[in-house]
Short mmCIF file of C-alpha atoms in Angstrom, two decimals:
data_model
loop_
_atom_site.label_atom_id
_atom_site.label_comp_id
_atom_site.label_asym_id
_atom_site.label_seq_id
_atom_site.Cartn_x
_atom_site.Cartn_y
_atom_site.Cartn_z
CA MET A 216 30.67 56.38 -10.48
CA LYS A 217 32.92 54.35 -8.47
CA GLN A 218 30.07 53.34 -6.22
CA LEU A 219 28.02 52.00 -9.17
CA PRO A 220 29.47 48.50 -9.36
CA THR A 221 28.94 48.10 -5.69
CA LEU A 222 25.17 49.21 -5.90
CA LEU A 223 24.69 47.10 -8.82
CA MET A 224 25.95 43.90 -7.12
CA LYS A 225 23.69 44.55 -4.24
CA SER A 226 20.77 45.09 -6.40
CA LEU A 227 21.48 41.81 -8.26
CA SER A 228 21.99 39.92 -4.74
CA LEU A 229 18.65 41.08 -3.66
CA SER A 230 17.11 40.21 -6.57
CA VAL A 231 18.45 36.49 -6.39
CA CYS A 232 17.34 36.03 -2.87
CA SER A 233 13.89 37.18 -3.56
CA LEU A 234 13.44 34.29 -6.14
CA PRO A 235 11.79 31.10 -5.05
CA ALA A 236 14.48 28.69 -4.74
CA ALA A 237 13.90 25.53 -6.48
CA ALA A 238 15.67 23.41 -3.75
CA SER A 239 13.10 24.48 -1.34
CA THR A 240 10.08 23.16 -3.52
CA THR A 241 9.65 19.66 -2.39
CA THR A 242 8.97 16.68 -4.81
CA LEU A 243 5.24 16.34 -3.72
CA GLN A 244 4.70 20.25 -4.45
CA GLN A 245 6.11 19.91 -7.96
CA ILE A 246 4.03 16.83 -8.88
CA ALA A 247 0.81 18.46 -7.04
CA LEU A 248 1.33 21.43 -9.41
CA HIS A 249 0.82 19.43 -12.46
CA GLN A 250 -2.44 17.67 -11.25
CA PRO A 251 -5.46 18.87 -13.25
CA LYS A 252 -7.74 19.12 -10.19
CA GLY A 253 -5.27 20.64 -7.87
CA VAL A 254 -4.41 19.01 -4.53
CA ALA A 255 -5.70 20.29 -1.01
CA LYS A 256 -3.27 20.64 1.85
CA VAL A 257 -3.86 19.45 5.19
CA VAL A 258 -1.68 21.33 7.63
CA LEU A 259 -0.59 19.95 10.94
CA LYS A 260 -0.57 21.67 14.17
CA LYS A 261 2.83 22.83 15.64
CA GLY A 262 4.61 19.80 17.39
CA LYS A 263 2.45 17.15 15.70
CA THR A 264 4.54 16.58 12.53
CA GLN A 265 7.04 14.10 14.11
CA LEU A 266 4.53 11.40 15.01
CA PHE A 267 3.66 10.94 11.36
CA LYS A 268 7.16 11.39 9.98
CA ASP A 269 8.08 8.28 12.36
CA GLY A 270 5.39 6.09 10.48
CA ASN A 271 1.85 6.54 12.13
CA PRO A 272 -0.43 6.76 9.16
CA MET A 273 -3.54 7.84 10.95
CA VAL A 274 -3.76 11.69 10.89
CA TYR A 275 -6.50 12.33 13.66
CA SER A 276 -8.42 15.59 13.33
CA GLY A 277 -7.12 16.98 16.66
CA ALA A 278 -3.61 17.14 14.93
CA VAL A 279 -4.97 19.18 12.07
CA ASP A 280 -4.45 23.03 12.27
CA ARG A 281 -6.06 23.92 8.81
CA ILE A 282 -6.94 22.92 5.23
CA ILE A 283 -5.82 24.60 2.44
CA GLY A 284 -7.74 24.23 -1.07
CA ARG A 285 -10.65 25.60 -2.90
CA PRO A 286 -13.10 23.71 -3.14
CA PRO A 287 -12.43 21.83 0.18
CA PRO A 288 -11.46 18.06 -0.19
CA LYS A 289 -14.08 15.42 -0.25
CA THR A 290 -13.89 11.85 1.34
CA GLY A 291 -11.59 9.95 -1.03
CA ASP A 292 -9.59 12.82 -2.36
CA VAL A 293 -5.78 12.82 -2.47
CA VAL A 294 -4.41 15.24 -0.15
CA LEU A 295 -0.83 16.67 0.90
CA VAL A 296 -0.08 16.44 4.82
CA ALA A 297 2.19 19.50 5.65
CA ASP A 298 3.96 20.62 8.70
CA GLY A 299 3.11 24.06 10.20
CA THR A 300 5.35 25.92 7.47
CA GLU A 301 3.13 24.28 4.85
CA LYS A 302 5.82 22.18 3.68
CA PRO A 303 4.54 18.65 2.83
CA ILE A 304 5.79 15.56 4.77
CA GLY A 305 3.63 13.22 2.89
CA TRP A 306 0.04 12.48 0.94
CA GLY A 307 -2.61 10.37 1.77
CA MET A 308 -6.41 9.78 1.42
CA TYR A 309 -8.70 12.38 3.00
CA ASN A 310 -11.86 11.58 4.85
CA SER A 311 -14.32 14.26 5.99
CA VAL A 312 -16.27 11.96 8.31
CA SER A 313 -13.88 9.91 10.14
CA MET A 314 -11.95 10.89 13.22
CA PHE A 315 -8.90 10.08 11.13
CA CYS A 316 -9.09 12.63 8.33
CA VAL A 317 -6.21 11.42 6.45
CA ARG A 318 -4.68 7.90 6.03
CA LEU A 319 -1.12 8.63 5.02
CA MET A 320 0.11 6.83 2.00
CA GLN A 321 3.62 7.72 1.22
CA LEU A 322 6.10 10.30 2.92
CA GLU A 323 7.96 12.89 1.10
CA ASP A 324 11.44 11.07 1.38
CA GLU A 325 10.13 8.20 -0.26
CA ALA A 326 8.59 10.20 -3.16
CA THR A 327 11.75 12.07 -3.49
CA SER A 328 13.89 8.87 -3.89
CA ASP A 329 11.18 7.07 -6.24
CA SER A 330 8.23 9.51 -7.43
CA SER A 331 6.36 6.77 -9.51
CA CYS A 332 3.84 6.33 -6.90
CA ALA A 333 3.67 9.90 -5.69
CA LEU A 334 -0.09 11.08 -5.41
CA ASN A 335 -0.99 8.13 -7.62
CA MET A 336 -3.22 5.68 -5.62
CA GLU A 337 -3.84 3.20 -8.43
CA LYS A 338 0.25 2.98 -8.87
CA LEU A 339 0.86 2.81 -5.22
CA ILE A 340 -1.79 0.01 -4.63
CA GLU A 341 -0.25 -2.11 -7.39
CA THR A 342 3.25 -1.52 -6.17
CA ARG A 343 2.55 -2.22 -2.56
CA ILE A 344 0.64 -5.60 -3.22
CA ASP A 345 3.42 -6.76 -5.71
CA ALA A 346 5.96 -5.99 -2.89
CA ALA A 347 3.87 -7.97 -0.49
CA VAL A 348 3.63 -10.96 -2.84
CA GLU A 349 7.40 -11.00 -3.29
CA MET A 350 8.06 -10.75 0.28
CA ARG A 351 5.74 -13.68 1.22
CA ARG A 352 7.52 -15.61 -1.74
CA ARG A 353 10.89 -15.07 -0.16
CA LEU A 354 9.39 -16.11 3.13
CA GLY A 355 8.40 -19.51 1.58
CA LEU A 356 4.76 -18.76 1.07
CA PRO A 357 2.80 -20.34 -0.23
CA SER A 358 4.38 -23.79 -0.02
CA VAL A 359 3.41 -27.64 0.06
CA HIS A 360 3.29 -27.51 3.85
CA THR A 361 1.40 -24.05 4.02
CA ASN A 362 -1.14 -22.41 1.86
CA ALA A 363 -2.84 -20.12 4.08
CA TYR A 364 -1.23 -16.80 5.24
CA ARG A 365 -1.81 -13.26 5.32
CA LEU A 366 -0.61 -11.32 2.25
CA ILE A 367 -1.44 -7.74 3.39
CA ASN A 368 -1.45 -6.90 6.89
CA SER A 369 -2.83 -3.36 6.88
CA GLU A 370 -0.32 -0.93 8.29
CA GLY A 371 2.43 -3.61 8.18
CA ASP A 372 2.49 -3.71 4.37
CA ARG A 373 1.73 0.27 4.25
CA LEU A 374 -1.80 -0.09 3.07
CA SER A 375 -3.78 1.07 6.26
CA GLY A 376 -7.48 -0.34 6.42
CA LEU A 377 -6.65 -3.03 3.97
CA ILE A 378 -6.10 -7.05 5.05
CA ILE A 379 -5.86 -9.80 2.52
CA ASP A 380 -5.74 -13.47 3.52
CA VAL A 381 -5.00 -16.29 1.20
CA PHE A 382 -6.36 -19.65 1.70
CA GLY A 383 -5.14 -21.82 -1.24
CA GLY A 384 -6.60 -20.61 -4.17
CA VAL A 385 -9.06 -18.08 -2.46
CA ALA A 386 -8.03 -14.62 -1.35
CA VAL A 387 -10.39 -13.08 1.34
CA VAL A 388 -10.28 -9.06 1.47
CA ALA A 389 -11.26 -7.51 4.98
CA SER A 390 -11.85 -3.68 4.14
CA SER A 391 -12.10 -1.41 7.02
CA ALA A 392 -11.66 2.02 5.35
CA ALA A 393 -13.37 4.11 3.03
CA TRP A 394 -10.44 4.37 0.43
CA VAL A 395 -10.45 0.60 0.13
CA GLU A 396 -14.23 0.44 -1.05
CA LYS A 397 -13.33 3.24 -3.51
CA TYR A 398 -10.36 1.34 -5.11
CA LYS A 399 -12.15 -2.20 -4.96
CA SER A 400 -11.90 -2.99 -8.48
CA GLU A 401 -8.01 -1.78 -8.60
CA ILE A 402 -7.31 -4.17 -5.59
CA GLU A 403 -9.12 -6.97 -6.96
CA ALA A 404 -7.42 -6.53 -10.34
CA CYS A 405 -4.09 -6.88 -8.46
CA ILE A 406 -4.98 -10.01 -6.50
CA LYS A 407 -6.23 -11.60 -9.65
CA LYS A 408 -2.81 -11.44 -11.06
CA ILE A 409 -1.39 -13.72 -8.73
CA ASN A 410 -1.57 -16.96 -10.70
CA TYR A 411 -2.80 -19.42 -7.76
CA ILE A 412 -5.80 -17.20 -6.67
CA ASN A 413 -9.15 -18.43 -8.38
CA HIS A 414 -11.42 -16.43 -6.15
CA VAL A 415 -11.63 -13.16 -4.40
CA ASN A 416 -14.05 -12.91 -1.43
CA TRP A 417 -14.74 -9.23 -0.12
CA ARG A 418 -15.52 -8.86 3.60
CA PRO A 419 -16.27 -5.47 4.46
CA SER A 420 -16.10 -4.64 8.07
CA VAL A 421 -19.38 -3.00 8.11
CA ASP A 422 -19.47 -1.27 11.48
CA ILE A 423 -16.09 0.20 11.11
CA LEU A 424 -16.78 1.39 7.43
CA LYS A 425 -20.10 3.16 8.75
CA GLU A 426 -17.78 5.28 11.12
CA ASP A 427 -15.57 6.10 7.87
CA GLY A 428 -18.79 7.37 6.19
CA VAL A 429 -19.59 4.45 4.01
CA ASN A 430 -23.21 3.98 3.67
CA GLU A 431 -24.34 0.48 4.77
CA TYR A 432 -26.72 0.18 2.09
CA ASP A 433 -24.05 0.89 -0.67
CA LEU A 434 -22.02 -1.85 1.03
CA ASN A 435 -24.80 -4.55 0.81
CA LYS A 436 -25.52 -3.46 -2.87
CA MET A 437 -21.79 -3.47 -3.93
CA HIS A 438 -20.41 -7.03 -2.47
CA SER A 439 -21.66 -10.29 -4.10
CA SER A 440 -19.53 -13.27 -3.89
CA THR A 441 -19.45 -16.54 -5.99
CA CYS A 442 -16.79 -18.20 -3.58
CA PRO A 443 -17.49 -21.52 -2.11
CA GLU A 444 -18.85 -21.46 1.49
CA ARG A 445 -16.08 -23.61 2.76
CA THR A 446 -12.54 -24.57 1.51
CA LYS A 447 -9.73 -26.65 2.83
CA ILE A 448 -6.16 -25.36 3.70
CA VAL A 449 -2.96 -26.54 5.02
CA GLU A 450 -0.86 -24.91 7.67
CA ASN A 451 2.33 -26.21 9.15
CA GLU A 452 1.46 -29.66 7.49
CA ILE A 453 -2.17 -29.68 9.58
CA VAL A 454 -5.30 -29.70 7.10
CA TYR A 455 -7.98 -27.54 8.06
CA THR A 456 -11.59 -27.08 6.72
CA ILE A 457 -12.54 -23.52 7.12
CA SER A 458 -15.79 -21.45 6.50
CA LEU A 459 -15.15 -18.24 4.37
CA LYS A 460 -18.31 -16.90 6.03
CA GLY A 461 -16.84 -17.38 9.41
CA GLN A 462 -15.17 -15.22 12.04
CA LYS A 463 -13.16 -12.45 10.54
CA THR A 464 -11.80 -13.76 7.13
CA GLY A 465 -12.60 -17.27 8.14
CA PHE A 466 -9.40 -18.06 9.82
CA TYR A 467 -6.90 -16.36 11.82
CA ALA A 468 -3.97 -16.37 9.47
CA ASP A 469 -2.01 -14.14 11.69
CA GLN A 470 -1.73 -16.56 14.34
CA ARG A 471 0.30 -19.29 12.37
CA GLU A 472 3.48 -18.83 14.22
CA ASN A 473 1.75 -18.81 17.71
CA ARG A 474 0.01 -22.01 16.67
CA GLN A 475 3.16 -23.36 15.79
CA PHE A 476 4.91 -22.58 18.95
CA ILE A 477 2.21 -24.24 21.15
CA SER A 478 2.99 -27.29 19.21
CA ARG A 479 6.76 -27.11 20.18
CA ILE A 480 5.86 -26.71 23.85
CA SER A 481 2.84 -29.16 24.35
CA ASP A 482 4.59 -32.51 24.40
CA GLY A 483 3.46 -34.36 27.56
CA GLN A 484 1.12 -31.61 28.67
CA LYS A 485 -2.54 -31.06 29.53
CA VAL A 486 -3.86 -28.26 27.38
CA LEU A 487 -7.05 -26.23 27.57
CA ASP A 488 -7.85 -23.94 24.35
CA ILE A 489 -10.66 -21.61 25.44
CA CYS A 490 -12.60 -19.71 22.46
CA CYS A 491 -11.08 -22.40 20.29
CA TYR A 492 -12.85 -21.50 17.09
CA SER A 493 -12.09 -24.27 14.49
CA GLY A 494 -9.42 -25.74 16.55
CA GLY A 495 -6.27 -24.28 15.41
CA PHE A 496 -4.23 -24.13 18.72
CA ALA A 497 -5.97 -27.46 19.94
CA LEU A 498 -4.78 -29.54 16.85
CA ASN A 499 -1.40 -28.16 17.11
CA ALA A 500 -1.05 -29.15 20.77
CA VAL A 501 -2.11 -32.78 19.90
CA ARG A 502 0.38 -32.55 16.93
CA GLY A 503 3.11 -31.43 19.67
CA GLY A 504 2.50 -34.55 21.74
CA ALA A 505 -0.08 -33.21 24.26
CA LEU A 506 -1.38 -35.94 26.43
CA ASN A 507 -4.90 -34.31 26.45
CA VAL A 508 -6.64 -31.38 24.91
CA THR A 509 -9.90 -29.86 25.47
CA GLY A 510 -11.42 -26.94 23.35
CA ILE A 511 -14.10 -24.67 24.63
CA ASP A 512 -16.30 -22.49 22.23
CA THR A 513 -19.98 -21.27 22.24
CA SER A 514 -20.33 -21.40 18.51
CA PRO A 515 -21.84 -24.64 16.86
CA LEU A 516 -20.44 -24.01 13.59
CA ALA A 517 -17.10 -23.37 15.09
CA LEU A 518 -17.07 -26.52 16.97
CA GLU A 519 -18.46 -28.57 13.97
CA LEU A 520 -15.18 -27.54 12.06
CA ALA A 521 -13.17 -28.22 14.84
CA LYS A 522 -14.46 -31.86 15.02
CA GLU A 523 -14.13 -32.15 11.43
CA ASN A 524 -10.58 -31.01 11.39
CA VAL A 525 -9.92 -33.77 13.88
CA VAL A 526 -11.09 -36.34 11.48
CA LEU A 527 -9.17 -34.69 8.48
CA ASN A 528 -5.94 -35.40 10.21
CA ASN A 529 -6.52 -38.71 11.54
CA ILE A 530 -5.94 -37.63 15.31
CA ASP A 531 -7.18 -40.02 17.95
CA PRO A 532 -10.37 -38.60 19.40
CA GLY A 533 -9.44 -39.72 22.80
CA ARG A 534 -6.94 -37.24 23.04
CA ILE A 535 -8.95 -34.23 22.10
CA SER A 536 -12.40 -33.11 22.81
CA PHE A 537 -14.61 -30.06 22.02
CA LEU A 538 -17.36 -28.69 24.45
CA ARG A 539 -19.86 -25.87 23.92
CA GLU A 540 -19.73 -23.93 26.79
CA ASP A 541 -19.45 -20.13 27.90
CA ALA A 542 -16.00 -19.70 28.88
CA THR A 543 -16.65 -17.85 32.13
CA GLU A 544 -19.07 -20.39 33.28
CA PHE A 545 -16.77 -23.38 32.37
CA MET A 546 -13.79 -21.91 34.31
CA LYS A 547 -16.01 -21.41 37.28
CA GLY A 548 -16.96 -24.90 37.09
CA ALA A 549 -13.27 -26.10 36.57
CA LEU A 550 -12.45 -23.90 39.73
CA LEU A 551 -15.31 -25.80 41.65
CA ARG A 552 -13.83 -29.21 40.52
CA ASN A 553 -10.32 -28.29 41.23
CA GLU A 554 -9.30 -28.94 37.73
CA SER A 555 -6.22 -27.56 36.32
CA TRP A 556 -4.00 -27.56 33.08
CA ASP A 557 -0.45 -27.24 32.26
CA ILE A 558 -1.09 -24.77 29.16
CA VAL A 559 -3.98 -22.64 29.00
CA ILE A 560 -4.79 -20.68 25.79
CA ILE A 561 -7.14 -18.00 25.57
CA ASP A 562 -7.74 -15.90 22.32
CA PRO A 563 -11.40 -14.64 22.57
CA PRO A 564 -12.97 -12.59 19.67
CA LYS A 565 -13.01 -8.68 19.83
CA LEU A 566 -16.53 -7.97 20.84
CA ALA A 567 -18.41 -5.07 19.23
CA PRO A 568 -18.96 -2.06 21.53
CA THR A 569 -22.17 -1.88 23.45
CA LYS A 570 -24.27 1.22 22.99
CA LYS A 571 -25.26 2.95 26.22
#
């Protein structure tokens, strides 16, 4: 009889230990349990977890050990991403076709501190776009001197596959992920809340989206635009006419600070701008006091815009010229002529891979 209390205590202790500990259940696991359709779990291989915890949002298929869920997830589904012990480290958008099978959207630590966006793509899109608008506002964008800027910079704003450039009253969306196409209407609704945006122009990156499993026919069917073909913008007090059907989003908004840097170092210099497009670097060089600026490009449309921008800014045409030539052939000729420049800018467009 004297041993009964001891045995009873051991029994109670074992019973408590066998119960699932509430503290070991993560925030994402708890929320996933209440999802009506259930949430599949993508389990990573041993040793692959830290890369994604450190911020890389692109979970490549080679890092995945197994997928838990019946039926298996489909492209566009929300999934948990877990370590080798099946403990979630975050959640993201699944893609059964792409070499990147998940784009991580939120980590477990973030969901624990603020669960309002956890496993909720619509809420997360709204929250991230609102945060980007507020950050640009604190940076003084837009302003009287600059109304062209990048509002969403893909991974930089935690929305991998989405770029949004603002050009005055026009927002241009560059889509390069299947999830962006799926949530097109939600993204557009967030953009239209911005009081100075009058038009949204959607520019899907067709070749990249095809690799993500998006049907090209569906893309052509989905996207129509009432945007003007051209618009005027101002950047660092220089006025540009840009083509909304031109390269990328129509203007390289991510190069604003580099163009301003060229303006600061060009005083008294002879400048060559190769692959000049609509003249962004060349115009900044002239504004910065360059003695002579030459812009080279093969695109007639780009050179037409560049020459129009010279006129728009009342720049002396004797200090700046634009030539339609192949960059390589031009440089070969310059070598033969023994011609040189103090500053050479070369920013070629990315070429599509050739099929072998």
